[in-house]
Amino acid sequence: MTPRERRLREQAQRHRLILTTAREMAESEGWDYVTTRRLADRIEYSQPVLYQHFKNKDAIVHAVALEGFAELAAALRTAREEAGDPQEALGAVARAYADFAEHGPVLYEAMLTLDPGEDTTGAAGTPAPLADVLAEIRQAVEPVAVGRDSGLLTEVLWSAWHGQAALTRAGRLRPDPARRRLAALTDALLGPAAQPV
């Protein structure tokens, strides 16, 4: 291994350590607890070393959010691919989305509440990993959106799923009928009564 390759590997390891530690700190104490000073102390690097990788806390949250979107896209893809028929696939994707938000609330907060959205590498200024999430939802929507705008329905479902996740986390919705709410939403938007005449 050349000195340059070793240096690049060490940089990648530090980068990964910073993100992993930030996520762990946020999981235990919340994102307000995560500061660059505390993070540098935890990983036992100086703040200048941390700043070689990220310009500030927002950049760290953004990087964590992008990882979260990649993880969510993978979870949605698995749910969609393992389902039987198209209606079942859409329900599985909805449940996978809700489960992701419920079981990773701190990561979900970084993704959809705290992330300043600096990366604009995807279409129309959407970060590429978020575009992947939307593409997975759309792939589940298209087979059941006969004669309807699948892009619009994707955005409506995504916003509704996010709203349900946020309201449930805030204690504004009862947690027990969450699955029924997801099914009712899908039925209302894509069921036979909603189809064009």
PDB file of C-alpha atoms in Angstrom:
ATOM      1  CA  MET A   1       0.000   0.000   0.000  1.00  0.00           C
ATOM      2  CA  THR A   2       1.401   3.380  -0.988  1.00  0.00           C
ATOM      3  CA  PRO A   3       1.615   6.247   1.521  1.00  0.00           C
ATOM      4  CA  ARG A   4      -1.129   8.064  -0.423  1.00  0.00           C
ATOM      5  CA  GLU A   5      -3.426   5.016  -0.310  1.00  0.00           C
ATOM      6  CA  ARG A   6      -2.762   4.643   3.421  1.00  0.00           C
ATOM      7  CA  ARG A   7      -3.536   8.346   3.978  1.00  0.00           C
ATOM      8  CA  LEU A   8      -6.786   8.083   1.986  1.00  0.00           C
ATOM      9  CA  ARG A   9      -7.820   4.988   3.928  1.00  0.00           C
ATOM     10  CA  GLU A  10      -7.107   6.737   7.236  1.00  0.00           C
ATOM     11  CA  GLN A  11      -9.125   9.768   6.113  1.00  0.00           C
ATOM     12  CA  ALA A  12     -12.041   7.522   5.162  1.00  0.00           C
ATOM     13  CA  GLN A  13     -11.828   5.781   8.549  1.00  0.00           C
ATOM     14  CA  ARG A  14     -11.829   9.139  10.389  1.00  0.00           C
ATOM     15  CA  HIS A  15     -14.763  10.320   8.279  1.00  0.00           C
ATOM     16  CA  ARG A  16     -16.702   7.142   9.149  1.00  0.00           C
ATOM     17  CA  LEU A  17     -15.760   7.465  12.846  1.00  0.00           C
ATOM     18  CA  ILE A  18     -17.034  11.048  12.970  1.00  0.00           C
ATOM     19  CA  LEU A  19     -20.396  10.126  11.434  1.00  0.00           C
ATOM     20  CA  THR A  20     -20.836   6.971  13.504  1.00  0.00           C
ATOM     21  CA  THR A  21     -19.979   8.796  16.720  1.00  0.00           C
ATOM     22  CA  ALA A  22     -22.271  11.722  15.886  1.00  0.00           C
ATOM     23  CA  ARG A  23     -25.139   9.294  15.321  1.00  0.00           C
ATOM     24  CA  GLU A  24     -24.399   7.465  18.591  1.00  0.00           C
ATOM     25  CA  MET A  25     -24.250  10.730  20.537  1.00  0.00           C
ATOM     26  CA  ALA A  26     -27.515  11.915  18.997  1.00  0.00           C
ATOM     27  CA  GLU A  27     -29.180   8.573  19.747  1.00  0.00           C
ATOM     28  CA  SER A  28     -28.244   8.815  23.416  1.00  0.00           C
ATOM     29  CA  GLU A  29     -28.647  12.563  24.043  1.00  0.00           C
ATOM     30  CA  GLY A  30     -30.360  14.148  21.020  1.00  0.00           C
ATOM     31  CA  TRP A  31     -28.941  16.327  18.246  1.00  0.00           C
ATOM     32  CA  ASP A  32     -28.723  19.408  20.492  1.00  0.00           C
ATOM     33  CA  TYR A  33     -26.099  17.553  22.527  1.00  0.00           C
ATOM     34  CA  VAL A  34     -23.911  16.969  19.465  1.00  0.00           C
ATOM     35  CA  THR A  35     -21.432  19.820  19.115  1.00  0.00           C
ATOM     36  CA  THR A  36     -18.143  19.821  17.264  1.00  0.00           C
ATOM     37  CA  ARG A  37     -16.302  20.239  20.575  1.00  0.00           C
ATOM     38  CA  ARG A  38     -18.034  17.270  22.233  1.00  0.00           C
ATOM     39  CA  LEU A  39     -17.643  15.207  19.110  1.00  0.00           C
ATOM     40  CA  ALA A  40     -13.921  15.971  18.874  1.00  0.00           C
ATOM     41  CA  ASP A  41     -13.517  15.039  22.556  1.00  0.00           C
ATOM     42  CA  ARG A  42     -15.425  11.788  22.074  1.00  0.00           C
ATOM     43  CA  ILE A  43     -13.376  10.632  19.082  1.00  0.00           C
ATOM     44  CA  GLU A  44     -10.165  11.961  20.653  1.00  0.00           C
ATOM     45  CA  TYR A  45      -9.207  14.165  17.737  1.00  0.00           C
ATOM     46  CA  SER A  46      -8.723  17.901  17.796  1.00  0.00           C
ATOM     47  CA  GLN A  47     -11.435  20.137  16.379  1.00  0.00           C
ATOM     48  CA  PRO A  48      -9.141  21.168  13.483  1.00  0.00           C
ATOM     49  CA  VAL A  49      -8.938  17.486  12.454  1.00  0.00           C
ATOM     50  CA  LEU A  50     -12.724  17.298  12.569  1.00  0.00           C
ATOM     51  CA  TYR A  51     -12.942  20.464  10.450  1.00  0.00           C
ATOM     52  CA  GLN A  52     -10.749  18.816   7.816  1.00  0.00           C
ATOM     53  CA  HIS A  53     -13.710  16.517   7.172  1.00  0.00           C
ATOM     54  CA  PHE A  54     -16.723  18.733   7.927  1.00  0.00           C
ATOM     55  CA  LYS A  55     -16.957  22.516   8.032  1.00  0.00           C
ATOM     56  CA  ASN A  56     -19.482  22.544  10.906  1.00  0.00           C
ATOM     57  CA  LYS A  57     -22.174  20.597  12.724  1.00  0.00           C
ATOM     58  CA  ASP A  58     -24.694  21.229   9.938  1.00  0.00           C
ATOM     59  CA  ALA A  59     -22.361  19.504   7.486  1.00  0.00           C
ATOM     60  CA  ILE A  60     -22.166  16.502   9.820  1.00  0.00           C
ATOM     61  CA  VAL A  61     -25.959  16.360  10.165  1.00  0.00           C
ATOM     62  CA  HIS A  62     -26.239  16.628   6.382  1.00  0.00           C
ATOM     63  CA  ALA A  63     -23.836  13.711   5.862  1.00  0.00           C
ATOM     64  CA  VAL A  64     -25.770  11.637   8.412  1.00  0.00           C
ATOM     65  CA  ALA A  65     -29.027  12.547   6.648  1.00  0.00           C
ATOM     66  CA  LEU A  66     -27.664  11.391   3.290  1.00  0.00           C
ATOM     67  CA  GLU A  67     -26.666   8.074   4.861  1.00  0.00           C
ATOM     68  CA  GLY A  68     -30.150   7.814   6.320  1.00  0.00           C
ATOM     69  CA  PHE A  69     -31.797   8.360   2.936  1.00  0.00           C
ATOM     70  CA  ALA A  70     -29.599   5.636   1.437  1.00  0.00           C
ATOM     71  CA  GLU A  71     -30.621   3.273   4.254  1.00  0.00           C
ATOM     72  CA  LEU A  72     -34.294   4.169   3.819  1.00  0.00           C
ATOM     73  CA  ALA A  73     -34.138   3.629   0.041  1.00  0.00           C
ATOM     74  CA  ALA A  74     -32.633   0.175   0.641  1.00  0.00           C
ATOM     75  CA  ALA A  75     -35.373  -0.698   3.162  1.00  0.00           C
ATOM     76  CA  LEU A  76     -38.110   0.435   0.766  1.00  0.00           C
ATOM     77  CA  ARG A  77     -36.541  -1.497  -2.119  1.00  0.00           C
ATOM     78  CA  THR A  78     -36.393  -4.678  -0.041  1.00  0.00           C
ATOM     79  CA  ALA A  79     -40.019  -4.287   1.046  1.00  0.00           C
ATOM     80  CA  ARG A  80     -41.179  -3.675  -2.519  1.00  0.00           C
ATOM     81  CA  GLU A  81     -39.200  -6.551  -4.017  1.00  0.00           C
ATOM     82  CA  GLU A  82     -40.305  -9.058  -1.383  1.00  0.00           C
ATOM     83  CA  ALA A  83     -44.010  -8.270  -1.803  1.00  0.00           C
ATOM     84  CA  GLY A  84     -46.317 -10.284  -4.029  1.00  0.00           C
ATOM     85  CA  ASP A  85     -48.747  -8.191  -6.042  1.00  0.00           C
ATOM     86  CA  PRO A  86     -48.578  -4.409  -6.665  1.00  0.00           C
ATOM     87  CA  GLN A  87     -51.139  -3.472  -3.989  1.00  0.00           C
ATOM     88  CA  GLU A  88     -49.246  -5.570  -1.444  1.00  0.00           C
ATOM     89  CA  ALA A  89     -45.975  -3.944  -2.555  1.00  0.00           C
ATOM     90  CA  LEU A  90     -47.322  -0.460  -1.917  1.00  0.00           C
ATOM     91  CA  GLY A  91     -48.552  -1.478   1.524  1.00  0.00           C
ATOM     92  CA  ALA A  92     -45.181  -3.064   2.299  1.00  0.00           C
ATOM     93  CA  VAL A  93     -43.358   0.115   1.251  1.00  0.00           C
ATOM     94  CA  ALA A  94     -45.667   2.220   3.435  1.00  0.00           C
ATOM     95  CA  ARG A  95     -45.024  -0.044   6.440  1.00  0.00           C
ATOM     96  CA  ALA A  96     -41.278  -0.048   5.792  1.00  0.00           C
ATOM     97  CA  TYR A  97     -41.295   3.761   5.710  1.00  0.00           C
ATOM     98  CA  ALA A  98     -43.254   3.973   8.971  1.00  0.00           C
ATOM     99  CA  ASP A  99     -41.042   1.361  10.639  1.00  0.00           C
ATOM    100  CA  PHE A 100     -37.893   3.215   9.586  1.00  0.00           C
ATOM    101  CA  ALA A 101     -39.192   6.486  11.063  1.00  0.00           C
ATOM    102  CA  GLU A 102     -40.379   4.773  14.248  1.00  0.00           C
ATOM    103  CA  HIS A 103     -37.264   2.709  14.938  1.00  0.00           C
ATOM    104  CA  GLY A 104     -34.736   5.392  14.002  1.00  0.00           C
ATOM    105  CA  PRO A 105     -36.313   8.644  15.188  1.00  0.00           C
ATOM    106  CA  VAL A 106     -33.018  10.495  15.666  1.00  0.00           C
ATOM    107  CA  LEU A 107     -31.770   9.537  12.216  1.00  0.00           C
ATOM    108  CA  TYR A 108     -35.176  10.383  10.734  1.00  0.00           C
ATOM    109  CA  GLU A 109     -35.040  13.780  12.452  1.00  0.00           C
ATOM    110  CA  ALA A 110     -31.646  14.461  10.875  1.00  0.00           C
ATOM    111  CA  MET A 111     -33.006  13.473   7.469  1.00  0.00           C
ATOM    112  CA  LEU A 112     -36.258  15.408   7.387  1.00  0.00           C
ATOM    113  CA  THR A 113     -36.143  18.040  10.100  1.00  0.00           C
ATOM    114  CA  LEU A 114     -32.560  19.160  10.710  1.00  0.00           C
ATOM    115  CA  ASP A 115     -30.798  18.626   7.387  1.00  0.00           C
ATOM    116  CA  PRO A 116     -30.025  21.953   5.727  1.00  0.00           C
ATOM    117  CA  GLY A 117     -30.057  20.200   2.339  1.00  0.00           C
ATOM    118  CA  GLU A 118     -26.777  21.520   0.955  1.00  0.00           C
ATOM    119  CA  ASP A 119     -26.249  18.710  -1.561  1.00  0.00           C
ATOM    120  CA  THR A 120     -28.046  19.352  -4.823  1.00  0.00           C
ATOM    121  CA  THR A 121     -26.659  16.560  -6.982  1.00  0.00           C
ATOM    122  CA  GLY A 122     -30.056  15.025  -7.769  1.00  0.00           C
ATOM    123  CA  ALA A 123     -32.790  16.174 -10.110  1.00  0.00           C
ATOM    124  CA  ALA A 124     -34.368  19.545  -9.378  1.00  0.00           C
ATOM    125  CA  GLY A 125     -32.063  20.185  -6.411  1.00  0.00           C
ATOM    126  CA  THR A 126     -33.052  16.988  -4.598  1.00  0.00           C
ATOM    127  CA  PRO A 127     -30.118  15.200  -2.933  1.00  0.00           C
ATOM    128  CA  ALA A 128     -29.396  11.977  -4.840  1.00  0.00           C
ATOM    129  CA  PRO A 129     -30.150   9.637  -1.881  1.00  0.00           C
ATOM    130  CA  LEU A 130     -33.512  11.357  -1.328  1.00  0.00           C
ATOM    131  CA  ALA A 131     -34.217  11.022  -5.051  1.00  0.00           C
ATOM    132  CA  ASP A 132     -33.588   7.285  -4.600  1.00  0.00           C
ATOM    133  CA  VAL A 133     -36.184   7.167  -1.797  1.00  0.00           C
ATOM    134  CA  LEU A 134     -38.730   8.936  -3.991  1.00  0.00           C
ATOM    135  CA  ALA A 135     -37.917   6.602  -6.883  1.00  0.00           C
ATOM    136  CA  GLU A 136     -38.601   3.575  -4.671  1.00  0.00           C
ATOM    137  CA  ILE A 137     -41.949   5.006  -3.583  1.00  0.00           C
ATOM    138  CA  ARG A 138     -42.811   5.809  -7.189  1.00  0.00           C
ATOM    139  CA  GLN A 139     -41.955   2.271  -8.313  1.00  0.00           C
ATOM    140  CA  ALA A 140     -44.456   0.997  -5.766  1.00  0.00           C
ATOM    141  CA  VAL A 141     -47.072   3.585  -6.815  1.00  0.00           C
ATOM    142  CA  GLU A 142     -46.878   3.259 -10.625  1.00  0.00           C
ATOM    143  CA  PRO A 143     -48.417  -0.234 -10.972  1.00  0.00           C
ATOM    144  CA  VAL A 144     -51.514   0.799  -9.003  1.00  0.00           C
ATOM    145  CA  ALA A 145     -51.840   4.396 -10.243  1.00  0.00           C
ATOM    146  CA  VAL A 146     -53.667   3.429 -13.430  1.00  0.00           C
ATOM    147  CA  GLY A 147     -54.394   6.571 -15.453  1.00  0.00           C
ATOM    148  CA  ARG A 148     -53.165   8.886 -12.708  1.00  0.00           C
ATOM    149  CA  ASP A 149     -50.063  11.025 -12.248  1.00  0.00           C
ATOM    150  CA  SER A 150     -47.736   8.648 -10.383  1.00  0.00           C
ATOM    151  CA  GLY A 151     -45.256  11.435  -9.630  1.00  0.00           C
ATOM    152  CA  LEU A 152     -47.943  13.499  -7.934  1.00  0.00           C
ATOM    153  CA  LEU A 153     -49.257  10.486  -6.011  1.00  0.00           C
ATOM    154  CA  THR A 154     -45.702   9.675  -4.905  1.00  0.00           C
ATOM    155  CA  GLU A 155     -45.317  13.163  -3.446  1.00  0.00           C
ATOM    156  CA  VAL A 156     -48.734  13.021  -1.769  1.00  0.00           C
ATOM    157  CA  LEU A 157     -48.034   9.625  -0.204  1.00  0.00           C
ATOM    158  CA  TRP A 158     -44.552  10.633   0.908  1.00  0.00           C
ATOM    159  CA  SER A 159     -45.807  13.829   2.522  1.00  0.00           C
ATOM    160  CA  ALA A 160     -48.651  11.960   4.209  1.00  0.00           C
ATOM    161  CA  TRP A 161     -46.330   9.213   5.493  1.00  0.00           C
ATOM    162  CA  HIS A 162     -43.944  11.843   6.817  1.00  0.00           C
ATOM    163  CA  GLY A 163     -46.812  13.712   8.469  1.00  0.00           C
ATOM    164  CA  GLN A 164     -48.034  10.546  10.138  1.00  0.00           C
ATOM    165  CA  ALA A 165     -44.519   9.701  11.331  1.00  0.00           C
ATOM    166  CA  ALA A 166     -43.952  13.202  12.717  1.00  0.00           C
ATOM    167  CA  LEU A 167     -47.350  13.415  14.403  1.00  0.00           C
ATOM    168  CA  THR A 168     -47.004   9.944  15.910  1.00  0.00           C
ATOM    169  CA  ARG A 169     -43.537  10.753  17.259  1.00  0.00           C
ATOM    170  CA  ALA A 170     -44.843  13.998  18.761  1.00  0.00           C
ATOM    171  CA  GLY A 171     -47.620  12.065  20.507  1.00  0.00           C
ATOM    172  CA  ARG A 172     -50.334  13.805  18.468  1.00  0.00           C
ATOM    173  CA  LEU A 173     -51.627  10.549  16.945  1.00  0.00           C
ATOM    174  CA  ARG A 174     -52.392   7.312  18.733  1.00  0.00           C
ATOM    175  CA  PRO A 175     -49.634   4.804  17.934  1.00  0.00           C
ATOM    176  CA  ASP A 176     -51.835   1.688  17.911  1.00  0.00           C
ATOM    177  CA  PRO A 177     -53.846   2.320  14.696  1.00  0.00           C
ATOM    178  CA  ALA A 178     -50.762   3.407  12.701  1.00  0.00           C
ATOM    179  CA  ARG A 179     -50.953   0.450  10.305  1.00  0.00           C
ATOM    180  CA  ARG A 180     -54.663   1.028   9.712  1.00  0.00           C
ATOM    181  CA  ARG A 181     -53.996   4.711   8.967  1.00  0.00           C
ATOM    182  CA  LEU A 182     -51.392   3.724   6.368  1.00  0.00           C
ATOM    183  CA  ALA A 183     -53.820   1.278   4.745  1.00  0.00           C
ATOM    184  CA  ALA A 184     -56.653   3.814   4.820  1.00  0.00           C
ATOM    185  CA  LEU A 185     -54.447   6.421   3.152  1.00  0.00           C
ATOM    186  CA  THR A 186     -53.431   4.036   0.392  1.00  0.00           C
ATOM    187  CA  ASP A 187     -57.051   2.985  -0.131  1.00  0.00           C
ATOM    188  CA  ALA A 188     -58.251   6.580  -0.226  1.00  0.00           C
ATOM    189  CA  LEU A 189     -55.648   7.695  -2.765  1.00  0.00           C
ATOM    190  CA  LEU A 190     -55.319   4.640  -4.947  1.00  0.00           C
ATOM    191  CA  GLY A 191     -58.374   2.489  -4.301  1.00  0.00           C
ATOM    192  CA  PRO A 192     -61.081   1.874  -6.904  1.00  0.00           C
ATOM    193  CA  ALA A 193     -63.217   4.800  -5.700  1.00  0.00           C
ATOM    194  CA  ALA A 194     -60.315   7.189  -6.384  1.00  0.00           C
ATOM    195  CA  GLN A 195     -59.691   6.008  -9.933  1.00  0.00           C
ATOM    196  CA  PRO A 196     -60.684   8.229 -12.858  1.00  0.00           C
ATOM    197  CA  VAL A 197     -64.014   7.419 -14.517  1.00  0.00           C
TER     198      VAL A 197
END
